[in-house]
Every structure is written in C-alpha cells, then in structure tokens.
C-alpha cells in the first residue's frame, strides 16, 4: 500500500492518495511512462523505474497550521515569508561552499553528507 501526499507549498493544502502500487523497470508501461515524463529521452535523464499507483482512496489534506491563521491568504503570506527566509539562509550557505555541478562533481559517499550549522 502506498500513501502519496501532494501539498501546495504556500497554501499548505492538497490531497492524500492511497492504494496499492507497483514498480516497473522494463516493458511497455515503463517505456510509455518514461516518454510521458521525460519528453526528450536523449537529454540523458536516468530513469531506473516508474511507480504506478491504483488510487483506491483520495481525500483532501489541510495543514494543521490553519488553526493558527485567519484564512488561506494569511497562510500563503506566512509561507511566502518563511520561504524567502529559507532561501536567504541557503544562499548564505552556498556562498561558503563550492557550487555543485551535475556531471562534474562526484556524489558524496553514503553517510558523508554535511549540513550547515
């Protein structure tokens, strides 16, 4: 059983989908899914598998944060400001490290990730 939550980052609302899922790594379904998601396979995106979910239950999802704000406009304003603060903090961090470039930098070894702070 897979439960998938899709939430808008500003309004903090979305949907929860639940149902069985299967991973496909070969075959017609895999090929069709890759063609739908990666319009130009020649761009080199590595797709190792696709997940297909049968949705047996779908329900609205609302953040408990709404208990602390007047309405959706207030929630969006709150998260817009929070997002700006997080972006500024991350830009400060990026100024202290070498920028990552796909294909030029090696992936860190498992368990060797470092976070700011």
PDB file of C-alpha atoms in Angstrom:
ATOM      1  CA  UNK A   1       0.000   0.000   0.000  1.00  0.00           C
ATOM      2  CA  UNK A   2       1.327   3.431  -0.958  1.00  0.00           C
ATOM      3  CA  UNK A   3       0.135   6.706   0.528  1.00  0.00           C
ATOM      4  CA  UNK A   4       1.087   9.746  -1.506  1.00  0.00           C
ATOM      5  CA  UNK A   5       0.559  13.277  -0.195  1.00  0.00           C
ATOM      6  CA  UNK A   6       0.606  16.149  -2.690  1.00  0.00           C
ATOM      7  CA  UNK A   7       0.655  19.556  -0.997  1.00  0.00           C
ATOM      8  CA  UNK A   8       0.956  23.090  -2.369  1.00  0.00           C
ATOM      9  CA  UNK A   9       3.947  24.628  -0.558  1.00  0.00           C
ATOM     10  CA  UNK A  10       2.293  28.018   0.007  1.00  0.00           C
ATOM     11  CA  UNK A  11      -1.340  27.201   0.739  1.00  0.00           C
ATOM     12  CA  UNK A  12      -0.402  24.037   2.680  1.00  0.00           C
ATOM     13  CA  UNK A  13      -3.396  22.251   1.157  1.00  0.00           C
ATOM     14  CA  UNK A  14      -3.553  19.270  -1.138  1.00  0.00           C
ATOM     15  CA  UNK A  15      -4.665  15.658  -1.430  1.00  0.00           C
ATOM     16  CA  UNK A  16      -3.768  12.298   0.026  1.00  0.00           C
ATOM     17  CA  UNK A  17      -3.927   9.317  -2.340  1.00  0.00           C
ATOM     18  CA  UNK A  18      -3.821   5.734  -1.073  1.00  0.00           C
ATOM     19  CA  UNK A  19      -3.788   2.379  -2.803  1.00  0.00           C
ATOM     20  CA  UNK A  20      -1.576  -0.441  -3.994  1.00  0.00           C
ATOM     21  CA  UNK A  21       1.403   0.387  -6.182  1.00  0.00           C
ATOM     22  CA  UNK A  22       3.840  -1.480  -8.389  1.00  0.00           C
ATOM     23  CA  UNK A  23       7.342  -0.628  -9.590  1.00  0.00           C
ATOM     24  CA  UNK A  24       8.001  -1.159 -13.305  1.00  0.00           C
ATOM     25  CA  UNK A  25      11.587  -1.267 -14.578  1.00  0.00           C
ATOM     26  CA  UNK A  26      11.018  -2.708 -18.068  1.00  0.00           C
ATOM     27  CA  UNK A  27       8.219  -3.283 -20.558  1.00  0.00           C
ATOM     28  CA  UNK A  28       5.660  -1.230 -22.437  1.00  0.00           C
ATOM     29  CA  UNK A  29       4.266   0.525 -19.366  1.00  0.00           C
ATOM     30  CA  UNK A  30       7.768   1.575 -18.278  1.00  0.00           C
ATOM     31  CA  UNK A  31       8.586   2.866 -21.779  1.00  0.00           C
ATOM     32  CA  UNK A  32       5.310   4.806 -22.062  1.00  0.00           C
ATOM     33  CA  UNK A  33       5.720   6.363 -18.619  1.00  0.00           C
ATOM     34  CA  UNK A  34       9.267   7.495 -19.370  1.00  0.00           C
ATOM     35  CA  UNK A  35       8.111   9.034 -22.665  1.00  0.00           C
ATOM     36  CA  UNK A  36       5.329  10.934 -20.862  1.00  0.00           C
ATOM     37  CA  UNK A  37       7.517  12.265 -18.066  1.00  0.00           C
ATOM     38  CA  UNK A  38      10.791  12.778 -19.922  1.00  0.00           C
ATOM     39  CA  UNK A  39       9.715  14.331 -23.201  1.00  0.00           C
ATOM     40  CA  UNK A  40      13.216  14.079 -24.664  1.00  0.00           C
ATOM     41  CA  UNK A  41      14.955  10.865 -23.506  1.00  0.00           C
ATOM     42  CA  UNK A  42      18.084  11.988 -25.377  1.00  0.00           C
ATOM     43  CA  UNK A  43      18.670  14.609 -22.668  1.00  0.00           C
ATOM     44  CA  UNK A  44      20.127  11.850 -20.569  1.00  0.00           C
ATOM     45  CA  UNK A  45      17.851  11.632 -17.549  1.00  0.00           C
ATOM     46  CA  UNK A  46      18.442   8.249 -15.963  1.00  0.00           C
ATOM     47  CA  UNK A  47      15.130   6.561 -15.178  1.00  0.00           C
ATOM     48  CA  UNK A  48      15.514   3.266 -13.395  1.00  0.00           C
ATOM     49  CA  UNK A  49      11.868   2.587 -12.655  1.00  0.00           C
ATOM     50  CA  UNK A  50       8.385   4.039 -12.525  1.00  0.00           C
ATOM     51  CA  UNK A  51       5.742   3.582  -9.865  1.00  0.00           C
ATOM     52  CA  UNK A  52       2.126   3.092 -10.880  1.00  0.00           C
ATOM     53  CA  UNK A  53      -0.444   3.502  -8.139  1.00  0.00           C
ATOM     54  CA  UNK A  54      -4.058   2.362  -8.220  1.00  0.00           C
ATOM     55  CA  UNK A  55      -5.875   5.070  -6.269  1.00  0.00           C
ATOM     56  CA  UNK A  56      -8.466   3.433  -4.042  1.00  0.00           C
ATOM     57  CA  UNK A  57      -8.903   6.397  -1.736  1.00  0.00           C
ATOM     58  CA  UNK A  58      -8.402  10.138  -2.244  1.00  0.00           C
ATOM     59  CA  UNK A  59      -9.025  12.744   0.432  1.00  0.00           C
ATOM     60  CA  UNK A  60      -8.338  16.446   0.930  1.00  0.00           C
ATOM     61  CA  UNK A  61      -5.312  17.331   3.011  1.00  0.00           C
ATOM     62  CA  UNK A  62      -5.163  20.530   5.068  1.00  0.00           C
ATOM     63  CA  UNK A  63      -2.271  21.607   7.274  1.00  0.00           C
ATOM     64  CA  UNK A  64      -2.939  21.926  10.998  1.00  0.00           C
ATOM     65  CA  UNK A  65      -1.281  25.331  10.612  1.00  0.00           C
ATOM     66  CA  UNK A  66      -4.695  26.667   9.609  1.00  0.00           C
ATOM     67  CA  UNK A  67      -5.617  26.576  13.314  1.00  0.00           C
ATOM     68  CA  UNK A  68      -3.165  29.468  13.781  1.00  0.00           C
ATOM     69  CA  UNK A  69      -4.062  31.758  10.862  1.00  0.00           C
ATOM     70  CA  UNK A  70      -7.191  33.612   9.776  1.00  0.00           C
ATOM     71  CA  UNK A  71      -7.519  32.158   6.285  1.00  0.00           C
ATOM     72  CA  UNK A  72      -5.687  30.817   3.216  1.00  0.00           C
ATOM     73  CA  UNK A  73      -4.370  34.276   2.254  1.00  0.00           C
ATOM     74  CA  UNK A  74      -2.724  34.560   5.679  1.00  0.00           C
ATOM     75  CA  UNK A  75      -1.268  31.046   5.330  1.00  0.00           C
ATOM     76  CA  UNK A  76       0.192  31.890   1.922  1.00  0.00           C
ATOM     77  CA  UNK A  77       1.678  35.153   3.249  1.00  0.00           C
ATOM     78  CA  UNK A  78       3.207  33.293   6.195  1.00  0.00           C
ATOM     79  CA  UNK A  79       4.837  30.654   3.977  1.00  0.00           C
ATOM     80  CA  UNK A  80       5.937  33.189   1.353  1.00  0.00           C
ATOM     81  CA  UNK A  81       7.895  34.999   4.097  1.00  0.00           C
ATOM     82  CA  UNK A  82       9.220  31.713   5.523  1.00  0.00           C
ATOM     83  CA  UNK A  83      10.317  30.573   2.057  1.00  0.00           C
ATOM     84  CA  UNK A  84      12.161  33.874   1.486  1.00  0.00           C
ATOM     85  CA  UNK A  85      13.979  33.447   4.820  1.00  0.00           C
ATOM     86  CA  UNK A  86      14.939  29.858   3.974  1.00  0.00           C
ATOM     87  CA  UNK A  87      16.157  30.903   0.515  1.00  0.00           C
ATOM     88  CA  UNK A  88      18.303  33.681   2.023  1.00  0.00           C
ATOM     89  CA  UNK A  89      19.755  31.247   4.565  1.00  0.00           C
ATOM     90  CA  UNK A  90      20.579  28.748   1.825  1.00  0.00           C
ATOM     91  CA  UNK A  91      22.199  31.420  -0.355  1.00  0.00           C
ATOM     92  CA  UNK A  92      24.417  32.334   2.621  1.00  0.00           C
ATOM     93  CA  UNK A  93      25.402  28.667   2.936  1.00  0.00           C
ATOM     94  CA  UNK A  94      26.096  28.351  -0.809  1.00  0.00           C
ATOM     95  CA  UNK A  95      28.477  31.314  -0.599  1.00  0.00           C
ATOM     96  CA  UNK A  96      30.660  29.219   1.743  1.00  0.00           C
ATOM     97  CA  UNK A  97      30.911  26.081  -0.422  1.00  0.00           C
ATOM     98  CA  UNK A  98      31.834  25.232  -3.981  1.00  0.00           C
ATOM     99  CA  UNK A  99      28.699  25.141  -6.191  1.00  0.00           C
ATOM    100  CA  UNK A 100      27.576  21.641  -7.154  1.00  0.00           C
ATOM    101  CA  UNK A 101      27.525  20.847 -10.863  1.00  0.00           C
ATOM    102  CA  UNK A 102      25.946  17.642 -12.138  1.00  0.00           C
ATOM    103  CA  UNK A 103      28.387  15.542 -14.093  1.00  0.00           C
ATOM    104  CA  UNK A 104      31.403  17.397 -12.768  1.00  0.00           C
ATOM    105  CA  UNK A 105      31.236  16.610  -9.083  1.00  0.00           C
ATOM    106  CA  UNK A 106      31.237  13.200  -7.515  1.00  0.00           C
ATOM    107  CA  UNK A 107      28.414  12.196  -5.261  1.00  0.00           C
ATOM    108  CA  UNK A 108      29.337  12.159  -1.589  1.00  0.00           C
ATOM    109  CA  UNK A 109      29.840   8.721  -0.105  1.00  0.00           C
ATOM    110  CA  UNK A 110      26.811   7.348   1.779  1.00  0.00           C
ATOM    111  CA  UNK A 111      26.678   8.766   5.285  1.00  0.00           C
ATOM    112  CA  UNK A 112      29.140  11.551   4.375  1.00  0.00           C
ATOM    113  CA  UNK A 113      26.600  14.327   3.786  1.00  0.00           C
ATOM    114  CA  UNK A 114      27.198  17.547   5.676  1.00  0.00           C
ATOM    115  CA  UNK A 115      24.627  20.161   6.508  1.00  0.00           C
ATOM    116  CA  UNK A 116      25.169  23.773   7.501  1.00  0.00           C
ATOM    117  CA  UNK A 117      25.166  24.629  11.189  1.00  0.00           C
TER     118      UNK A 117
END
